[in-house]
Amino acid sequence: MFEATELNLQNQRRERLFRTLFLAMTLLLILPVVVILAMLVYKGGPMISMDFLLTEPTNGMTAGGILPAFVGTIWLVVVALIASVPIGIAAALYLSEYAPDNWLTRAINLAVINLAGVPSIVHALFGVGAFVIFFRFGTSILAASLTLAVMALPVVIVSTREALQAVPQAFREACWSMGATRWQTIRKVVLPNSLSGILTGVILEVSRTAGETAPIMFTGAAFFLPFLPETVWDQTMALSLHLFVISTQVPEVPEALPYGVALVLISLVLSMNAVSIAFRVYLRGKKKW
Amino acid sequence: MAESTALPAEPTTALAIETRKLNLWYGTFQALFDVDLEIKQGIITSLIGPSGCGKSTFLRSVNRINERLGYVRTTGSIEVLGFDVYAENVEPVQVRKQVGMVFQRPNPLPLSIRDNVLFGYRTHQERGKRLSRSAADEIVESSLRQVLLWDQVKDRLDRPAVGLALEEQQKLCIARLLPVKPSVLLMDEPCSALDPKGTEAVEELIWELRGQYTILIVTHNMAQASRASDECIFMLLGKVIEHSQTAEMFVTPKCQETADYIEGRYG
Ligand SMILES: Nc1ncnc2c1ncn2[C@@H]1O[C@H](COP(=O)(O)OP(=O)(O)O)[C@@H](O)[C@H]1O
Ligand SMILES: [Mg+2]
């Protein structure tokens, strides 16, 4: 009496079909990533050495290492983080915890989401106009990082707001009903419980800013500058721009060199992500509900 | 600022809550109509009525938590212990200190049991003052003893409160109100998320607290209202239909609607 009917069999075949289809799509998606990584490691791997990381480019950037670009990228990312994370979190806190639910707030939210889609070359032009020229920062790490920060802000705001809104409303009500102000509620309950989600936004930002080329090209990154930056007012080389330059602008670059640079860039991003993810996992382990 | 005191602790009337012509709108939707109520101090008053009749709304306007929604408008007056809580110079934080609230779903904060009990106290503590360990321990113990929870949790005060059974969570939610010495406790269907045993335990606790606090309890459970309250208020569609002694209301209701509801004709 429990045997499969014709209908059951049909459903099973359909089930197998869709499962296989979705699996195939997933593999198709992962494949390019795996291929890229494998290629980078295969072709760029031999380039990697202490020397490569710790010396300056030589011979018109066709030889030598990448130290100034490596250090420059770290400068750019760190300054951009310092500028954008506090502002982004503050804005997200306002939008999620303080702003009344009205059309203006909704309009701002929509605008923020759309800002995340502005092409980076547009940010680059904005950066030149605002930071390089108007604020007279000149082409400098500061101008480039602020441009990156402006570009990354919407991502930080949106992801932070989502993290904040994942904290159950019941907690807020509990706090308020005991007389806690919004700020007390945020500090004692909302922020501690959304930290891991907020970190995700920061992770995304790091990956994005480290790899961007256009926004820094006109605002602070130099083609070739074999010194390490000392203050935020200096120009600097950057890995992403360096990769672009040696792949397209400089003749007779050995084939392995760009792969080596790309490998370093990707490893830098991935290791920054790894640290954040580890922290996130640690925080989630401490979560109490 | 948080320090301005609008509500003295000394009661000046025998009424804990008194409302006059209280009307409330959510946007354009009117949820309360001319609510006139006098809720006496020190007794348990239950608030019954079908779902959506405005019971929670009423409770949430007494401690002014409804204002958090930008689109709520209120007219009329609500006096707590003889003082209008909607008066110009009133600080809502002080109102919420006098008027504690217990929610339908137990909502302990994602903190340890101990920190939950101390949360409200710390919230109202003066800036810069630190609570000594022994004073804190004392507060925690006495609050948890008052809600009959001390013996179950005394060995795991530093464990997360959300690990407790629902019934214990709800008791904890009551316990955390006590350190700031409120006079009124508003309870919005405090047992509806609990199983029958938990319900019984929490009811027993509420009865235990009778006399020390004025308790206004919303309930869906007729049996609960009839056995665990002194007075009873019946609401329907945002209006107060009847307010009388519980014993009286359940035996000889004055209004037809009340009778119908009590007999279960509204579901
Ligand atoms: N936040 C809100 N916004 C708009 N309408 C609400 C809100 N809360 C409650 N209401 C409406 O007000 C009426 C009373 O609700 P409520 O006080 O929650 O009833 P009860 O607690 O008696 O079930 C209902 O019609 C409900 O839909
Ligand atoms: Mg309700």
PDB file of C-alpha atoms and ligand atoms in Angstrom, chain B residues 55-56 104 188-189 218, ligand 2:
ATOM      1  CA  LYS B  55      -5.942  46.640  25.774  1.00  0.00           C
ATOM      2  CA  SER B  56      -2.271  46.767  24.841  1.00  0.00           C
ATOM      3  CA  GLN B 104       3.384  39.057  26.313  1.00  0.00           C
ATOM      4  CA  ASP B 188       0.279  42.497  28.939  1.00  0.00           C
ATOM      5  CA  GLU B 189      -0.937  38.907  28.774  1.00  0.00           C
ATOM      6  CA  VAL B 218      -4.338  42.113  30.511  1.00  0.00           C
TER       7      VAL B 218
HETATM    8 MG    MG C   2      -2.522  42.968  23.031  1.00  0.00          MG
END
